[in-house]
């Protein structure tokens, strides 16, 4: 079955430290890949997306993600986190344009001062 | 660009009443809109997909007579929770997608509390 896995439910990093959030997918082919961020009580904001081409994609708020076909992964990174980055992060995939989006279970990011 | 709004942001109602939630795409035409439900500390659960001018397609286990979805125009979809009960209390989020694209843009969500 098609699935998206975010293995880390919670991650805690110190402000200014680097960050990597993991995402793996299980599909027969390369899907469309997304990262969304959700602040408490808010909707989802698109951070970045990958459809094709350069496997390192840049997003908003200083985030980037790298698609690795061999590992079926699309990990989100940020070189230096800010306290305002504390939120829930969702990895998501769409297999085909008309398919529904499949979300991972999310990773809650905590920032230590 | 690609802004989606929801109204209201919060609603409290009595058990047995109906509640309507609006989802609007403010600066683009959304041929497809989606409605999600999010439980505390959980991921989003897709409830239904609606295409403008067509009947909504509901996910398995979602009662279509309880969660009425209307997508009457390219910028507006509504979700009506009929005869709401406390177990319907949740965070409801809509998203919208432009025709010919693959990206969904999400609204800010509506917190429904049924007393």
GROMACS .gro file of C-alpha atoms in nm:
model
  228
    1UNK     CA    1   0.000   0.000   0.000
    2UNK     CA    2   0.110   0.354  -0.067
    3UNK     CA    3   0.237   0.526   0.245
    4UNK     CA    4   0.435   0.817   0.380
    5UNK     CA    5   0.648   0.771   0.688
    6UNK     CA    6   0.781   1.037   0.916
    7UNK     CA    7   0.974   0.829   1.168
    8UNK     CA    8   1.023   1.103   1.425
    9UNK     CA    9   0.714   1.208   1.617
   10UNK     CA   10   0.901   1.473   1.814
   11UNK     CA   11   1.234   1.643   1.755
   12UNK     CA   12   1.400   1.894   1.983
   13UNK     CA   13   1.685   2.116   1.870
   14UNK     CA   14   1.852   2.421   2.012
   15UNK     CA   15   1.796   2.756   1.852
   16UNK     CA   16   2.067   2.815   1.594
   17UNK     CA   17   2.132   2.445   1.544
   18UNK     CA   18   2.079   2.264   1.218
   19UNK     CA   19   1.769   2.058   1.152
   20UNK     CA   20   1.678   1.757   0.945
   21UNK     CA   21   1.330   1.606   0.939
   22UNK     CA   22   1.297   1.269   0.776
   23UNK     CA   23   1.037   1.154   0.528
   24UNK     CA   24   1.017   0.828   0.339
   25UNK     CA   25   0.754   0.718   0.094
   26UNK     CA   26   0.644   0.388  -0.044
   27UNK     CA   27   0.536   0.410  -0.405
   28UNK     CA   28   0.617   0.231  -0.728
   29UNK     CA   29   0.729   0.546  -0.903
   30UNK     CA   30   0.837   0.895  -0.806
   31UNK     CA   31   0.544   1.089  -0.666
   32UNK     CA   32   0.499   1.460  -0.628
   33UNK     CA   33   0.646   1.553  -0.289
   34UNK     CA   34   0.557   1.830  -0.049
   35UNK     CA   35   0.645   1.965   0.292
   36UNK     CA   36   0.388   2.163   0.487
   37UNK     CA   37   0.416   2.338   0.822
   38UNK     CA   38   0.133   2.384   1.070
   39UNK     CA   39   0.152   2.625   1.361
   40UNK     CA   40  -0.076   2.554   1.660
   41UNK     CA   41  -0.441   2.607   1.574
   42UNK     CA   42  -0.357   2.704   1.218
   43UNK     CA   43  -0.392   2.558   0.873
   44UNK     CA   44  -0.107   2.422   0.666
   45UNK     CA   45   0.144   2.636   0.485
   46UNK     CA   46   0.337   2.500   0.190
   47UNK     CA   47   0.712   2.511   0.253
   48UNK     CA   48   0.833   2.354  -0.069
   49UNK     CA   49   0.754   2.095  -0.331
   50UNK     CA   50   0.930   1.866  -0.574
   51UNK     CA   51   0.791   1.752  -0.904
   52UNK     CA   52   1.097   1.687  -1.118
   53UNK     CA   53   1.437   1.830  -1.207
   54UNK     CA   54   1.693   1.942  -0.953
   55UNK     CA   55   1.665   1.710  -0.655
   56UNK     CA   56   1.755   1.984  -0.406
   57UNK     CA   57   1.465   2.223  -0.373
   58UNK     CA   58   1.458   2.550  -0.190
   59UNK     CA   59   1.155   2.663  -0.001
   60UNK     CA   60   1.035   2.947   0.211
   61UNK     CA   61   1.167   3.042   0.554
   62UNK     CA   62   1.515   2.910   0.473
   63UNK     CA   63   1.409   2.547   0.435
   64UNK     CA   64   1.532   2.308   0.172
   65UNK     CA   65   1.465   1.944   0.094
   66UNK     CA   66   1.650   1.683  -0.101
   67UNK     CA   67   1.485   1.410  -0.302
   68UNK     CA   68   1.680   1.085  -0.304
   69UNK     CA   69   1.526   0.830  -0.536
   70UNK     CA   70   1.749   0.545  -0.419
   71UNK     CA   71   1.632   0.594  -0.062
   72UNK     CA   72   1.273   0.695  -0.140
   73UNK     CA   73   1.331   0.991   0.084
   74UNK     CA   74   1.254   1.361   0.085
   75UNK     CA   75   1.416   1.500   0.398
   76UNK     CA   76   1.363   1.858   0.507
   77UNK     CA   77   1.660   2.062   0.627
   78UNK     CA   78   1.740   2.400   0.769
   79UNK     CA   79   2.094   2.510   0.858
   80UNK     CA   80   1.997   2.723   1.157
   81UNK     CA   81   1.658   2.707   1.325
   82UNK     CA   82   1.478   2.996   1.486
   83UNK     CA   83   1.239   2.981   1.779
   84UNK     CA   84   0.957   3.066   1.538
   85UNK     CA   85   1.018   2.738   1.354
   86UNK     CA   86   0.856   2.545   1.639
   87UNK     CA   87   0.556   2.380   1.473
   88UNK     CA   88   0.426   2.057   1.327
   89UNK     CA   89   0.575   1.953   0.995
   90UNK     CA   90   0.399   1.726   0.749
   91UNK     CA   91   0.549   1.546   0.455
   92UNK     CA   92   0.299   1.467   0.182
   93UNK     CA   93   0.288   1.294  -0.154
   94UNK     CA   94   0.062   1.279  -0.455
   95UNK     CA   95   0.107   0.998  -0.701
   96UNK     CA   96  -0.072   1.148  -0.994
   97UNK     CA   97  -0.215   1.491  -1.052
   98UNK     CA   98  -0.572   1.382  -0.985
   99UNK     CA   99  -0.493   1.166  -0.685
  100UNK     CA  100  -0.557   1.265  -0.330
  101UNK     CA  101  -0.268   1.384  -0.119
  102UNK     CA  102  -0.129   1.143   0.137
  103UNK     CA  103   0.013   1.294   0.453
  104UNK     CA  104   0.266   1.155   0.692
  105UNK     CA  105   0.173   1.159   1.059
  106UNK     CA  106   0.378   1.470   1.122
  107UNK     CA  107   0.684   1.564   1.324
  108UNK     CA  108   0.651   1.810   1.609
  109UNK     CA  109   0.955   2.037   1.626
  110UNK     CA  110   1.051   2.188   1.960
  111UNK     CA  111   1.312   2.460   1.987
  112UNK     CA  112   1.526   2.507   2.297
  113UNK     CA  113   1.635   2.861   2.374
  114UNK     CA  114  -0.088   3.447  -0.422
  115UNK     CA  115  -0.278   3.123  -0.366
  116UNK     CA  116  -0.460   3.230  -0.054
  117UNK     CA  117  -0.742   3.024   0.090
  118UNK     CA  118  -0.969   3.152   0.363
  119UNK     CA  119  -1.212   2.979   0.593
  120UNK     CA  120  -1.501   3.117   0.787
  121UNK     CA  121  -1.564   3.101   1.071
  122UNK     CA  122  -1.233   3.032   1.241
  123UNK     CA  123  -1.410   2.906   1.551
  124UNK     CA  124  -1.766   2.800   1.613
  125UNK     CA  125  -1.943   2.663   1.917
  126UNK     CA  126  -2.285   2.511   1.874
  127UNK     CA  127  -2.537   2.304   2.062
  128UNK     CA  128  -2.585   1.938   1.994
  129UNK     CA  129  -2.843   1.878   1.723
  130UNK     CA  130  -2.787   2.200   1.534
  131UNK     CA  131  -2.622   2.241   1.195
  132UNK     CA  132  -2.309   2.437   1.122
  133UNK     CA  133  -2.184   2.569   0.789
  134UNK     CA  134  -1.817   2.630   0.719
  135UNK     CA  135  -1.708   2.828   0.416
  136UNK     CA  136  -1.387   2.783   0.219
  137UNK     CA  137  -1.285   3.043  -0.034
  138UNK     CA  138  -0.997   3.071  -0.275
  139UNK     CA  139  -0.923   3.442  -0.276
  140UNK     CA  140  -0.694   3.491  -0.570
  141UNK     CA  141  -0.734   3.189  -0.791
  142UNK     CA  142  -1.000   2.963  -0.930
  143UNK     CA  143  -1.014   2.631  -0.754
  144UNK     CA  144  -1.153   2.358  -0.971
  145UNK     CA  145  -1.104   2.112  -0.689
  146UNK     CA  146  -1.148   2.164  -0.318
  147UNK     CA  147  -1.080   1.921  -0.038
  148UNK     CA  148  -1.211   1.894   0.315
  149UNK     CA  149  -1.002   1.746   0.592
  150UNK     CA  150  -1.058   1.672   0.955
  151UNK     CA  151  -0.777   1.680   1.204
  152UNK     CA  152  -0.795   1.517   1.544
  153UNK     CA  153  -0.573   1.634   1.828
  154UNK     CA  154  -0.211   1.545   1.770
  155UNK     CA  155  -0.306   1.358   1.456
  156UNK     CA  156  -0.249   1.399   1.087
  157UNK     CA  157  -0.513   1.519   0.848
  158UNK     CA  158  -0.789   1.285   0.742
  159UNK     CA  159  -0.937   1.351   0.400
  160UNK     CA  160  -1.313   1.363   0.423
  161UNK     CA  161  -1.413   1.445   0.069
  162UNK     CA  162  -1.306   1.587  -0.264
  163UNK     CA  163  -1.529   1.826  -0.453
  164UNK     CA  164  -1.505   1.949  -0.807
  165UNK     CA  165  -1.688   2.263  -0.906
  166UNK     CA  166  -2.035   2.184  -1.027
  167UNK     CA  167  -2.017   1.817  -0.935
  168UNK     CA  168  -2.117   1.608  -0.639
  169UNK     CA  169  -1.848   1.556  -0.382
  170UNK     CA  170  -1.662   1.228  -0.358
  171UNK     CA  171  -1.653   1.107   0.000
  172UNK     CA  172  -1.386   0.892   0.156
  173UNK     CA  173  -1.480   0.559   0.303
  174UNK     CA  174  -1.639   0.593   0.641
  175UNK     CA  175  -1.745   0.956   0.599
  176UNK     CA  176  -2.122   1.003   0.616
  177UNK     CA  177  -2.225   1.212   0.318
  178UNK     CA  178  -2.565   1.288   0.468
  179UNK     CA  179  -2.401   1.426   0.777
  180UNK     CA  180  -2.124   1.622   0.613
  181UNK     CA  181  -2.284   1.806   0.324
  182UNK     CA  182  -2.043   1.958   0.077
  183UNK     CA  183  -2.132   2.210  -0.187
  184UNK     CA  184  -1.889   2.349  -0.445
  185UNK     CA  185  -2.111   2.588  -0.634
  186UNK     CA  186  -1.845   2.815  -0.776
  187UNK     CA  187  -1.476   2.815  -0.859
  188UNK     CA  188  -1.398   3.012  -0.546
  189UNK     CA  189  -1.633   2.876  -0.284
  190UNK     CA  190  -1.700   2.544  -0.119
  191UNK     CA  191  -1.907   2.486   0.191
  192UNK     CA  192  -1.914   2.208   0.446
  193UNK     CA  193  -2.229   2.173   0.652
  194UNK     CA  194  -2.219   1.953   0.957
  195UNK     CA  195  -2.578   1.849   1.007
  196UNK     CA  196  -2.725   1.755   1.344
  197UNK     CA  197  -2.389   1.803   1.507
  198UNK     CA  198  -2.291   1.594   1.805
  199UNK     CA  199  -2.002   1.632   2.050
  200UNK     CA  200  -1.803   1.367   1.863
  201UNK     CA  201  -1.807   1.596   1.560
  202UNK     CA  202  -1.598   1.844   1.753
  203UNK     CA  203  -1.274   1.878   1.563
  204UNK     CA  204  -1.053   2.100   1.351
  205UNK     CA  205  -1.176   2.116   0.994
  206UNK     CA  206  -0.940   2.231   0.721
  207UNK     CA  207  -1.012   2.291   0.356
  208UNK     CA  208  -0.772   2.311   0.068
  209UNK     CA  209  -0.801   2.424  -0.290
  210UNK     CA  210  -0.625   2.330  -0.607
  211UNK     CA  211  -0.613   2.512  -0.937
  212UNK     CA  212  -0.703   2.318  -1.246
  213UNK     CA  213  -0.404   2.157  -1.416
  214UNK     CA  214  -0.180   2.189  -1.111
  215UNK     CA  215  -0.068   1.952  -0.841
  216UNK     CA  216  -0.041   2.175  -0.536
  217UNK     CA  217  -0.307   2.215  -0.270
  218UNK     CA  218  -0.327   2.538  -0.075
  219UNK     CA  219  -0.478   2.513   0.267
  220UNK     CA  220  -0.712   2.734   0.460
  221UNK     CA  221  -0.644   2.832   0.821
  222UNK     CA  222  -0.893   2.584   0.958
  223UNK     CA  223  -1.213   2.600   1.159
  224UNK     CA  224  -1.235   2.480   1.516
  225UNK     CA  225  -1.578   2.329   1.578
  226UNK     CA  226  -1.692   2.262   1.931
  227UNK     CA  227  -2.027   2.092   1.983
  228UNK     CA  228  -2.167   2.118   2.333
   0.00000   0.00000   0.00000
